[in-house]
Short mmCIF file of C-alpha atoms and ligand atoms in Angstrom, two decimals:
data_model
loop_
_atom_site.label_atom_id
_atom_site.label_comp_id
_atom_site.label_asym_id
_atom_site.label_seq_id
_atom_site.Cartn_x
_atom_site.Cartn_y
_atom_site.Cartn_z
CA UNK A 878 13.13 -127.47 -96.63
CA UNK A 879 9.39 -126.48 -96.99
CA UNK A 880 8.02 -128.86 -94.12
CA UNK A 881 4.80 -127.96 -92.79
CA UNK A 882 4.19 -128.05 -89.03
CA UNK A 883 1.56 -129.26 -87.42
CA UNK A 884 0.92 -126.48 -84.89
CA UNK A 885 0.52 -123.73 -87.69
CA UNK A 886 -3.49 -123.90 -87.18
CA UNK A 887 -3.19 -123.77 -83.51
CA UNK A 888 -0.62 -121.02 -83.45
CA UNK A 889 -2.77 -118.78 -85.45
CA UNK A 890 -5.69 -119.33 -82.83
CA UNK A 891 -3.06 -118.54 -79.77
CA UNK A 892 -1.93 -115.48 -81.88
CA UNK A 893 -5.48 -114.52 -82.23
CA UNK A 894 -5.96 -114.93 -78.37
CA UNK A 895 -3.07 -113.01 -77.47
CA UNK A 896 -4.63 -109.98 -79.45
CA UNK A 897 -7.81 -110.01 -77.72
CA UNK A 898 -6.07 -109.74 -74.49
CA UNK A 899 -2.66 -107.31 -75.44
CA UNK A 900 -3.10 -103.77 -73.05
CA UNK A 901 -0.59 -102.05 -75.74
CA UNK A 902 0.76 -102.62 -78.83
CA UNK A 903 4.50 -103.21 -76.97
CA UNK A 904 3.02 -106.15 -74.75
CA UNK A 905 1.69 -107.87 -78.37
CA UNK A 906 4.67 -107.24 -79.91
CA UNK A 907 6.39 -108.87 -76.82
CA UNK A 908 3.78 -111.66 -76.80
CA UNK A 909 3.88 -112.51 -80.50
CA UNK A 910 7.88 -112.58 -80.50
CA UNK A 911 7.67 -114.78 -77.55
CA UNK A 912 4.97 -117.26 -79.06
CA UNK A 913 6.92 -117.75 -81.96
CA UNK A 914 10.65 -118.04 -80.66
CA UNK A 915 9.08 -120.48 -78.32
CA UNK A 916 6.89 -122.86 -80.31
CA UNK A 917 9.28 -123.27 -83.35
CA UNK A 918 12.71 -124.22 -83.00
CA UNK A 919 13.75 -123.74 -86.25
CA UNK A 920 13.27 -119.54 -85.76
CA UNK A 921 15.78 -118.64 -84.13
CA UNK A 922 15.63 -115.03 -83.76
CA UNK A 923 12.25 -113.49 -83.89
CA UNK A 924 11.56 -109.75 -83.33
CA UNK A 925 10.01 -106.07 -85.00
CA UNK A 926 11.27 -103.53 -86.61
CA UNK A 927 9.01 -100.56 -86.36
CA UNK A 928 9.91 -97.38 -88.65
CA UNK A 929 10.67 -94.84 -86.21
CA UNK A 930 7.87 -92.08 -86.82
CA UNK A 931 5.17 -92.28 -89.73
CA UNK A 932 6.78 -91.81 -93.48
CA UNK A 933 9.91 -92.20 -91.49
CA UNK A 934 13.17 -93.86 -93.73
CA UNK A 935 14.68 -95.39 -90.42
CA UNK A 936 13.95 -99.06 -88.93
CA UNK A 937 13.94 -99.54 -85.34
CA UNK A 938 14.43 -102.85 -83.21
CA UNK A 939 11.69 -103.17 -81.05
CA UNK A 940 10.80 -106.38 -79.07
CA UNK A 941 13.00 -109.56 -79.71
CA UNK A 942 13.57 -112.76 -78.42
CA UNK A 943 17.36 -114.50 -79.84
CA UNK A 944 20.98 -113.17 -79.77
CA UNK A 945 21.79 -108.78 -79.52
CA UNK A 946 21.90 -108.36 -83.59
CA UNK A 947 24.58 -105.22 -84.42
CA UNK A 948 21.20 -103.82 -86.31
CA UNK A 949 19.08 -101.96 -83.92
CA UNK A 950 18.80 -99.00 -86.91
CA UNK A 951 18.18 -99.62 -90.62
CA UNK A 952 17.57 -97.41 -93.37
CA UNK A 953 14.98 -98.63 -95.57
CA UNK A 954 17.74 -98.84 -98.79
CA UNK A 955 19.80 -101.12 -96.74
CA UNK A 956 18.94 -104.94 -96.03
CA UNK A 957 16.10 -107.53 -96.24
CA UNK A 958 14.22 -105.68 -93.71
CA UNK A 959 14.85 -102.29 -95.90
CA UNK A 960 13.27 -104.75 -99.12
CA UNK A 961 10.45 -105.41 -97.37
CA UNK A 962 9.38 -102.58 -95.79
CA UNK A 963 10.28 -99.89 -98.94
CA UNK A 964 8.15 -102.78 -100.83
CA UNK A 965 5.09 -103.89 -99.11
CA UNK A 966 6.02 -107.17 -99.57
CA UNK A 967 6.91 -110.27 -97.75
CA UNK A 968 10.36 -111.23 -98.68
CA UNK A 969 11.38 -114.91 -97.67
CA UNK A 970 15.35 -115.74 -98.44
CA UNK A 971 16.78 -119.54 -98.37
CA UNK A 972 20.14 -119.10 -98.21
CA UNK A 973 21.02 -115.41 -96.61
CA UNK A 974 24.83 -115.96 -97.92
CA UNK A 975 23.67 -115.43 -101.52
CA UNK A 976 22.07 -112.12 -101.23
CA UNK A 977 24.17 -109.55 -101.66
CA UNK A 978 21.25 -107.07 -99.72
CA UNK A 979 21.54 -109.60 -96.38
CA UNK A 980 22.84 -107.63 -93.31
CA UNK A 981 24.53 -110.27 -90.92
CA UNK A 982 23.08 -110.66 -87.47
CA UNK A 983 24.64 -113.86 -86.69
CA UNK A 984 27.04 -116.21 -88.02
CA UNK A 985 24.63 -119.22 -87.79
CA UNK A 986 21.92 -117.80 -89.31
CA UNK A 987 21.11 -119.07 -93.46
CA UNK A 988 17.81 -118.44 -94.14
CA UNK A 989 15.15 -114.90 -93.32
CA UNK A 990 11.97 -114.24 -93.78
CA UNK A 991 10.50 -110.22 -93.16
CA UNK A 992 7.03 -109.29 -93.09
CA UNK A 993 5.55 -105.60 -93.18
CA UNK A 994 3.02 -104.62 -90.77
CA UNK A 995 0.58 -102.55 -92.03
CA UNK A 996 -1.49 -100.06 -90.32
CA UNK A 997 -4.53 -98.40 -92.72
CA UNK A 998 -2.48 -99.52 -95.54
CA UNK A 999 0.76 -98.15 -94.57
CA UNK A 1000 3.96 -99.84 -93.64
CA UNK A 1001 4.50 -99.32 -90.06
CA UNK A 1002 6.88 -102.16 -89.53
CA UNK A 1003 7.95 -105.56 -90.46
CA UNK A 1004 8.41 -108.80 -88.73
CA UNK A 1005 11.58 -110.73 -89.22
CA UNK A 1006 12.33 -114.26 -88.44
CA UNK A 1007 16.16 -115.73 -88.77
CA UNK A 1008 16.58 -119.63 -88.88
CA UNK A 1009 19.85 -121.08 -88.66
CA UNK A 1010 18.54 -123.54 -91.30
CA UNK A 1011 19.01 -123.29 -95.05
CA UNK A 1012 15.20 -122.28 -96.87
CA UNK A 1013 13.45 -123.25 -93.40
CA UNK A 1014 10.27 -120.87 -94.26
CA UNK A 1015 8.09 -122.88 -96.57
CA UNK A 1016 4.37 -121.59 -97.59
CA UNK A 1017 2.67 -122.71 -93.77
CA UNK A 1018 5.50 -120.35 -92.40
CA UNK A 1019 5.21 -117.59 -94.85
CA UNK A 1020 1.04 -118.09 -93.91
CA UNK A 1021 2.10 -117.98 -89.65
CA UNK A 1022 4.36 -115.06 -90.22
CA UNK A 1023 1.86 -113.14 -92.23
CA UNK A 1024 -0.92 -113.75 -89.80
CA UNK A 1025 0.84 -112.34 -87.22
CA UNK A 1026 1.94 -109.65 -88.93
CA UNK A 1027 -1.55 -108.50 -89.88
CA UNK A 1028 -2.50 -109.48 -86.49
CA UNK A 1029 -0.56 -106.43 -84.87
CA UNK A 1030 -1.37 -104.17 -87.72
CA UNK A 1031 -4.83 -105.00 -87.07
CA UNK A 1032 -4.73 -104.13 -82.82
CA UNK A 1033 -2.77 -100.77 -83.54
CA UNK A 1034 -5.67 -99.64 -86.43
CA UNK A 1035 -7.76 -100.53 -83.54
CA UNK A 1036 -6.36 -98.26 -81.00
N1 LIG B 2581 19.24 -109.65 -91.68
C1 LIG B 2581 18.52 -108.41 -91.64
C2 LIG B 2581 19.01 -107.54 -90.51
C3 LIG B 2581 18.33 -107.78 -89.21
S1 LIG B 2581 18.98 -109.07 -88.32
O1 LIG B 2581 18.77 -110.28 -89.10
C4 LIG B 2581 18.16 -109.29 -86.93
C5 LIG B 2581 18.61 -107.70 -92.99
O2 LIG B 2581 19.32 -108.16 -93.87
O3 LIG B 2581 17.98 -106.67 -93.15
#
């Protein structure tokens, strides 16, 4: 499923807004996990992983809106969120079953998508979006999810 949504323009506007008026980079966090979880049904667990201190090899679970996932720690060799963050790269999986580097959160969930946040062209953290649908992140998505990844890497180079 590659569906675009409507409310992709809009969202990126409201993401934009929510910047502008964040006091910390926690509240946007919270904000942006919020926004998302909210507005989309098909993402079912939205949250940040932030590396725990600069050049750091750990991944911490900061804000998150969906079920307690067992992963509150990852190593950057382990999982999708290790891919993408030892990478630089957005990394969008359809079907989390077939990849052997997929570290289960929940049951339901089938396809991923994880972002990296970058701060003065460093990973600092990732965004990462479960759907309990099979390939629900199609291009507008992968565009959302990288706006508002940029969009928090862009208020912490700020601050
Ligand atoms: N699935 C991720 C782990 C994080 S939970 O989905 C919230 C991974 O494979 O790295």
């Amino acid at each position: 499923m590659t569906s675009t949504h409507p409310k992709s323009a809009d969202l990126i506007l409201q993401l934009d807004a929510l910047a502008k008026s964040a006091a910390s980079g926690e509240a946007l966090m919270k904000s942006i996990v919020a926004l998302l979880h909210e507005e989309l049904t098909r993402y079912n667990w939205v949250g940040f992983y932030m590396l725990e201190r600069e050049g750091g090899d750990t991944l911490v679970l900061g804000p998150f809106k969906g079920t307690m996932t067992p992963h509150t720690r990852i190593p950057l060799n382990q999982g999708i969120c290790g891919a993408a963050a030892s990478s630089g790269k957005t990394v969008v999986v359809d079907d989390v079953n077939s990849d052997s580097r997929y570290l289960a959160c929940s049951l339901e969930t089938k396809s991923e998508i994880v972002v990296p946040v970058f701060v003065r062209g460093k990973v600092v953290g990732e965004l990462d979006i479960d759907s309990h649908f099979l390939a629900a992140f199609g291009p507008d998505d992968r565009k959302l999810c990288e706006h508002a990844a940029t969009t928090l890497g862009k208020f912490l180079e700020s601050r």
